[in-house]
Amino acid sequence: MPPNWDDLRVFLALAREGSLTGAARRLGAGVATVSRRIERFEAALGVPLFLRHQSGYSLTDQGLALLPRAEAAEEALAGLRQEAGEQDQIRGHVRIASIESLITPLLIPALAPLLAAHPGLDVEILFSTQAVNLHRHDADLALRMLRPDHGHLRVRQLVVMGFGLYGPPDGARPRRQVSWPEHLSLGTVLAWSRAFAGPDTPRFAVNTLEAQIKAVGQGLGVAVLPHFLARPAGLTLIAARLPDGGAMERPVFMVSHADLAGSRRVAAVAEVITDAITARRGEFGAGG
């Protein structure tokens, strides 16, 4: 009968320990099991491997001759297991183009466990008010508020981000408007801000949400901000809808190039980000 290669472990354990008891302890098996498997291995190979003494077991000449090959097989199997484990690792570089508001509260906490589990994975997060070109591979994944209307892309809507007009925590409503600098890509949010301002309303413009939230918190003015950021900052919701009753909402899309559909690294990063955002979907509305 052909040898059972799992018995190779038993052969090596007995050769190293020199007794059935020691081999059984090393393998976490019973003495009778070790004895039976050694007999089975010898029968399969057709040669005696051990001399039985009152004090224990010693290798025969045939056993000594086979020992280096058995150790080489053990080493090869260990290498195979290591290589298999490395293949399970996610490696490579993933570039994400993101909306600023999602980076600190959502993306970084979501990516931390993935990066800890896969030290060979590199992630780069880019923030710009302008959409990146996935066809030029400016990024592997993009979080956008506008659905792309052309190209070989995979698009998934993750959440609808709600906005409101917020003032300082004490409920005051300063006259000054805190907003973004004038930029074509920020037209929607700037239009919402203007809807609450008069022709002579003073402005304070800054191009980061963190600074806008800080400015409102210190009483510098009021601002149109995402609910899920303004609410935890303790700001006061003044209006959840525009003066004409219109909603202040923007969808958030996960976009990737279809050519990367089979990439494990991109799929892993996309999955943890998607899960993190959709798990907190309820925080994006005015009701919290």
CSV table of C-alpha atoms in Angstrom, one decimal:
chain,number,residue,atom,x,y,z
A,1,MET,CA,0.0,0.0,0.0
A,2,PRO,CA,1.2,3.6,-0.6
A,3,PRO,CA,2.6,5.4,2.4
A,4,ASN,CA,0.4,7.8,4.3
A,5,TRP,CA,2.5,10.9,4.3
A,6,ASP,CA,0.9,12.2,7.5
A,7,ASP,CA,2.8,9.2,9.1
A,8,LEU,CA,6.0,11.0,8.2
A,9,ARG,CA,5.4,13.3,11.1
A,10,VAL,CA,5.1,10.3,13.4
A,11,PHE,CA,8.4,8.9,12.0
A,12,LEU,CA,10.2,12.2,12.7
A,13,ALA,CA,8.7,12.6,16.1
A,14,LEU,CA,9.8,9.1,17.2
A,15,ALA,CA,13.3,9.6,15.7
A,16,ARG,CA,13.7,12.8,17.6
A,17,GLU,CA,12.2,11.7,20.9
A,18,GLY,CA,13.5,8.1,21.0
A,19,SER,CA,10.4,6.8,22.8
A,20,LEU,CA,6.7,6.2,22.1
A,21,THR,CA,5.8,8.3,25.1
A,22,GLY,CA,7.9,11.3,24.0
A,23,ALA,CA,6.6,11.1,20.4
A,24,ALA,CA,3.1,10.8,21.6
A,25,ARG,CA,3.6,13.9,23.8
A,26,ARG,CA,5.1,15.9,20.9
A,27,LEU,CA,2.3,14.9,18.6
A,28,GLY,CA,-0.6,15.2,21.1
A,29,ALA,CA,-1.6,11.6,20.4
A,30,GLY,CA,-1.8,8.4,22.3
A,31,VAL,CA,1.1,5.9,22.6
A,32,ALA,CA,-0.9,3.1,20.9
A,33,THR,CA,-1.7,5.4,18.0
A,34,VAL,CA,2.0,6.3,17.5
A,35,SER,CA,3.0,2.6,17.7
A,36,ARG,CA,0.3,1.6,15.1
A,37,ARG,CA,1.2,4.4,12.7
A,38,ILE,CA,4.9,3.6,12.8
A,39,GLU,CA,4.1,-0.1,12.0
A,40,ARG,CA,1.9,1.1,9.1
A,41,PHE,CA,4.6,3.4,7.8
A,42,GLU,CA,7.2,0.6,7.9
A,43,ALA,CA,4.8,-1.8,6.1
A,44,ALA,CA,4.1,0.8,3.4
A,45,LEU,CA,7.8,1.5,2.8
A,46,GLY,CA,8.8,-2.2,3.1
A,47,VAL,CA,11.8,-1.6,5.4
A,48,PRO,CA,12.2,-1.6,9.2
A,49,LEU,CA,12.8,2.0,10.5
A,50,PHE,CA,13.4,1.4,14.2
A,51,LEU,CA,15.0,-1.0,16.5
A,52,ARG,CA,12.9,-1.6,19.6
A,53,HIS,CA,14.8,-1.7,22.8
A,54,GLN,CA,13.7,-1.9,26.4
A,55,SER,CA,15.0,1.7,26.9
A,56,GLY,CA,13.3,3.0,23.7
A,57,TYR,CA,13.6,3.2,20.0
A,58,SER,CA,16.6,3.8,17.7
A,59,LEU,CA,16.8,4.2,14.0
A,60,THR,CA,17.9,1.2,11.8
A,61,ASP,CA,20.4,1.8,9.0
A,62,GLN,CA,17.4,2.1,6.7
A,63,GLY,CA,15.8,4.6,9.0
A,64,LEU,CA,19.0,6.7,9.2
A,65,ALA,CA,19.2,6.7,5.4
A,66,LEU,CA,15.7,7.9,5.1
A,67,LEU,CA,15.9,10.5,7.8
A,68,PRO,CA,17.4,13.4,5.7
A,69,ARG,CA,14.7,12.9,3.0
A,70,ALA,CA,12.0,12.9,5.7
A,71,GLU,CA,13.4,16.1,7.1
A,72,ALA,CA,13.6,17.6,3.6
A,73,ALA,CA,9.9,16.7,3.0
A,74,GLU,CA,9.0,18.3,6.4
A,75,GLU,CA,10.8,21.5,5.4
A,76,ALA,CA,9.1,21.5,2.0
A,77,LEU,CA,5.7,21.2,3.6
A,78,ALA,CA,6.5,24.0,6.0
A,79,GLY,CA,7.5,26.2,3.1
A,80,LEU,CA,4.3,25.3,1.3
A,81,ARG,CA,2.2,26.3,4.2
A,82,GLN,CA,4.1,29.6,4.6
A,83,GLU,CA,3.7,30.3,0.9
A,84,ALA,CA,0.0,29.6,1.1
A,85,GLY,CA,-0.3,31.9,4.1
A,86,GLU,CA,1.5,34.7,2.2
A,87,GLN,CA,-0.8,34.2,-0.8
A,88,ASP,CA,-3.7,34.9,1.6
A,89,GLN,CA,-2.2,38.3,2.3
A,90,ILE,CA,-3.5,41.3,0.5
A,91,ARG,CA,-0.6,43.2,-1.0
A,92,GLY,CA,0.0,46.2,-3.3
A,93,HIS,CA,-1.0,49.9,-3.6
A,94,VAL,CA,-4.5,51.3,-3.6
A,95,ARG,CA,-5.1,55.0,-4.2
A,96,ILE,CA,-8.4,56.4,-3.1
A,97,ALA,CA,-9.9,59.8,-4.2
A,98,SER,CA,-12.3,60.8,-1.5
A,99,ILE,CA,-14.7,63.5,-0.4
A,100,GLU,CA,-13.0,65.4,2.5
A,101,SER,CA,-15.8,64.9,4.9
A,102,LEU,CA,-15.4,61.1,4.9
A,103,ILE,CA,-11.7,60.8,5.4
A,104,THR,CA,-11.2,61.3,9.2
A,105,PRO,CA,-14.5,60.0,10.7
A,106,LEU,CA,-15.0,57.0,8.4
A,107,LEU,CA,-12.2,56.0,6.1
A,108,ILE,CA,-9.3,56.0,8.6
A,109,PRO,CA,-11.2,53.9,11.2
A,110,ALA,CA,-12.4,51.5,8.6
A,111,LEU,CA,-9.0,51.0,7.0
A,112,ALA,CA,-7.0,50.6,10.3
A,113,PRO,CA,-7.9,46.9,10.9
A,114,LEU,CA,-7.3,46.0,7.3
A,115,LEU,CA,-3.9,47.7,7.2
A,116,ALA,CA,-3.0,46.0,10.5
A,117,ALA,CA,-3.9,42.6,9.1
A,118,HIS,CA,-2.1,43.1,5.8
A,119,PRO,CA,1.3,44.8,6.3
A,120,GLY,CA,2.0,44.5,2.6
A,121,LEU,CA,-0.9,46.7,1.7
A,122,ASP,CA,-0.3,50.4,1.0
A,123,VAL,CA,-3.2,52.9,0.8
A,124,GLU,CA,-3.0,56.5,-0.3
A,125,ILE,CA,-6.0,58.8,0.2
A,126,LEU,CA,-6.3,61.9,-2.0
A,127,PHE,CA,-8.6,64.8,-1.4
A,128,SER,CA,-9.6,67.3,-4.0
A,129,THR,CA,-12.7,69.3,-4.8
A,130,GLN,CA,-12.3,68.3,-8.4
A,131,ALA,CA,-13.2,64.8,-9.7
A,132,VAL,CA,-10.2,62.6,-10.5
A,133,ASN,CA,-10.0,60.7,-13.8
A,134,LEU,CA,-10.2,57.0,-13.2
A,135,HIS,CA,-9.5,56.2,-16.8
A,136,ARG,CA,-6.1,57.7,-16.4
A,137,HIS,CA,-5.8,55.7,-13.2
A,138,ASP,CA,-5.4,58.8,-11.1
A,139,ALA,CA,-7.0,56.6,-8.5
A,140,ASP,CA,-8.2,53.1,-8.1
A,141,LEU,CA,-11.3,54.0,-6.1
A,142,ALA,CA,-13.2,57.3,-5.9
A,143,LEU,CA,-15.9,58.5,-3.5
A,144,ARG,CA,-17.9,61.1,-5.4
A,145,MET,CA,-21.1,63.1,-5.1
A,146,LEU,CA,-21.7,63.1,-8.8
A,147,ARG,CA,-22.5,59.9,-10.7
A,148,PRO,CA,-20.2,59.5,-13.7
A,149,ASP,CA,-22.1,59.3,-16.9
A,150,HIS,CA,-19.6,57.7,-19.2
A,151,GLY,CA,-16.7,55.3,-19.2
A,152,HIS,CA,-16.2,51.6,-18.3
A,153,LEU,CA,-16.8,52.1,-14.6
A,154,ARG,CA,-18.5,50.3,-11.7
A,155,VAL,CA,-20.7,52.7,-9.7
A,156,ARG,CA,-22.5,52.0,-6.4
A,157,GLN,CA,-24.5,54.5,-4.4
A,158,LEU,CA,-23.6,54.1,-0.7
A,159,VAL,CA,-25.6,56.8,1.1
A,160,VAL,CA,-27.4,60.1,0.7
A,161,MET,CA,-25.5,62.8,2.7
A,162,GLY,CA,-27.8,65.4,4.2
A,163,PHE,CA,-26.8,69.0,4.9
A,164,GLY,CA,-28.3,71.7,7.1
A,165,LEU,CA,-27.7,75.3,8.1
A,166,TYR,CA,-25.8,75.2,11.5
A,167,GLY,CA,-25.0,77.8,14.0
A,168,PRO,CA,-22.9,77.9,17.3
A,169,PRO,CA,-23.7,75.5,20.1
A,170,ASP,CA,-25.3,78.3,22.2
A,171,GLY,CA,-28.0,78.7,19.6
A,172,ALA,CA,-27.0,82.2,18.4
A,173,ARG,CA,-27.3,83.0,14.8
A,174,PRO,CA,-24.4,85.3,13.7
A,175,ARG,CA,-24.9,87.3,10.6
A,176,ARG,CA,-21.7,86.2,8.9
A,177,GLN,CA,-21.8,83.3,6.5
A,178,VAL,CA,-19.0,80.7,6.7
A,179,SER,CA,-18.6,79.0,3.4
A,180,TRP,CA,-16.3,77.7,0.7
A,181,PRO,CA,-14.2,79.9,-1.6
A,182,GLU,CA,-15.7,80.3,-5.0
A,183,HIS,CA,-15.1,77.3,-7.2
A,184,LEU,CA,-17.0,75.7,-10.0
A,185,SER,CA,-16.9,72.2,-8.4
A,186,LEU,CA,-18.5,73.5,-5.2
A,187,GLY,CA,-21.4,75.2,-7.0
A,188,THR,CA,-24.2,73.2,-5.2
A,189,VAL,CA,-23.0,73.8,-1.7
A,190,LEU,CA,-22.2,77.5,-2.4
A,191,ALA,CA,-25.7,77.9,-3.9
A,192,TRP,CA,-27.2,76.5,-0.7
A,193,SER,CA,-25.2,78.9,1.4
A,194,ARG,CA,-26.3,81.9,-0.7
A,195,ALA,CA,-29.9,80.9,-0.3
A,196,PHE,CA,-29.6,81.8,3.4
A,197,ALA,CA,-27.7,85.0,2.8
A,198,GLY,CA,-28.6,88.5,1.8
A,199,PRO,CA,-26.7,90.7,-0.7
A,200,ASP,CA,-24.8,92.4,2.1
A,201,THR,CA,-24.1,89.3,4.3
A,202,PRO,CA,-20.5,89.2,5.3
A,203,ARG,CA,-18.6,86.0,4.5
A,204,PHE,CA,-15.7,84.0,5.9
A,205,ALA,CA,-14.5,81.5,3.3
A,206,VAL,CA,-12.2,78.6,4.0
A,207,ASN,CA,-11.6,75.4,1.9
A,208,THR,CA,-11.7,72.7,4.6
A,209,LEU,CA,-14.8,71.4,6.5
A,210,GLU,CA,-12.8,71.1,9.7
A,211,ALA,CA,-12.1,74.8,9.6
A,212,GLN,CA,-15.7,75.7,8.8
A,213,ILE,CA,-16.9,73.6,11.7
A,214,LYS,CA,-14.4,75.2,14.0
A,215,ALA,CA,-15.4,78.7,12.8
A,216,VAL,CA,-19.1,78.0,13.5
A,217,GLY,CA,-18.3,76.5,16.9
A,218,GLN,CA,-16.5,79.7,17.9
A,219,GLY,CA,-19.4,81.8,16.9
A,220,LEU,CA,-17.8,83.3,13.8
A,221,GLY,CA,-20.8,82.6,11.6
A,222,VAL,CA,-23.3,80.1,10.3
A,223,ALA,CA,-22.6,77.4,7.7
A,224,VAL,CA,-24.2,74.8,5.5
A,225,LEU,CA,-22.6,71.6,6.8
A,226,PRO,CA,-23.1,67.8,6.6
A,227,HIS,CA,-25.3,66.6,9.5
A,228,PHE,CA,-23.1,63.7,10.4
A,229,LEU,CA,-20.2,66.1,11.1
A,230,ALA,CA,-22.0,69.2,12.5
A,231,ARG,CA,-24.1,67.2,14.9
A,232,PRO,CA,-21.3,65.5,16.8
A,233,ALA,CA,-19.5,68.9,17.0
A,234,GLY,CA,-22.4,70.2,19.1
A,235,LEU,CA,-23.5,72.8,16.6
A,236,THR,CA,-27.1,74.0,16.5
A,237,LEU,CA,-29.3,73.0,13.5
A,238,ILE,CA,-31.0,76.2,12.3
A,239,ALA,CA,-32.6,74.8,9.1
A,240,ALA,CA,-32.7,71.3,7.6
A,241,ARG,CA,-34.2,72.6,4.3
A,242,LEU,CA,-33.7,75.5,2.0
A,243,PRO,CA,-35.9,78.6,2.4
A,244,ASP,CA,-38.0,77.5,-0.6
A,245,GLY,CA,-38.5,74.1,1.0
A,246,GLY,CA,-36.0,72.2,-1.1
A,247,ALA,CA,-33.8,69.4,0.4
A,248,MET,CA,-30.1,69.8,0.9
A,249,GLU,CA,-28.9,66.3,0.0
A,250,ARG,CA,-26.1,64.8,-2.1
A,251,PRO,CA,-25.7,61.1,-3.0
A,252,VAL,CA,-22.3,59.5,-2.3
A,253,PHE,CA,-21.1,57.0,-4.9
A,254,MET,CA,-18.3,54.5,-4.8
A,255,VAL,CA,-16.7,54.4,-8.3
A,256,SER,CA,-14.0,52.1,-9.6
A,257,HIS,CA,-12.7,51.2,-13.0
A,258,ALA,CA,-14.3,48.0,-14.3
A,259,ASP,CA,-10.8,46.6,-15.2
A,260,LEU,CA,-10.0,46.4,-11.5
A,261,ALA,CA,-13.0,44.2,-10.6
A,262,GLY,CA,-10.8,41.2,-10.1
A,263,SER,CA,-8.2,43.0,-8.0
A,264,ARG,CA,-8.1,41.6,-4.4
A,265,ARG,CA,-6.4,44.6,-3.0
A,266,VAL,CA,-9.0,47.1,-4.5
A,267,ALA,CA,-11.9,44.8,-3.6
A,268,ALA,CA,-10.8,44.5,0.0
A,269,VAL,CA,-10.4,48.3,0.4
A,270,ALA,CA,-13.7,49.0,-1.3
A,271,GLU,CA,-15.5,46.4,0.9
A,272,VAL,CA,-14.3,47.9,4.3
A,273,ILE,CA,-15.1,51.4,3.2
A,274,THR,CA,-18.6,50.4,1.9
A,275,ASP,CA,-19.4,48.6,5.1
A,276,ALA,CA,-18.2,51.5,7.3
A,277,ILE,CA,-20.3,54.0,5.4
A,278,THR,CA,-23.5,52.0,5.0
A,279,ALA,CA,-23.4,50.9,8.7
A,280,ARG,CA,-23.7,54.5,9.7
A,281,ARG,CA,-26.3,55.5,7.1
A,282,GLY,CA,-28.7,56.7,9.7
A,283,GLU,CA,-26.3,59.4,10.9
A,284,PHE,CA,-26.3,61.2,7.5
A,285,GLY,CA,-29.9,62.5,7.8
A,286,ALA,CA,-31.2,65.4,9.7
A,287,GLY,CA,-32.8,63.2,12.4
A,288,GLY,CA,-29.5,61.5,13.3
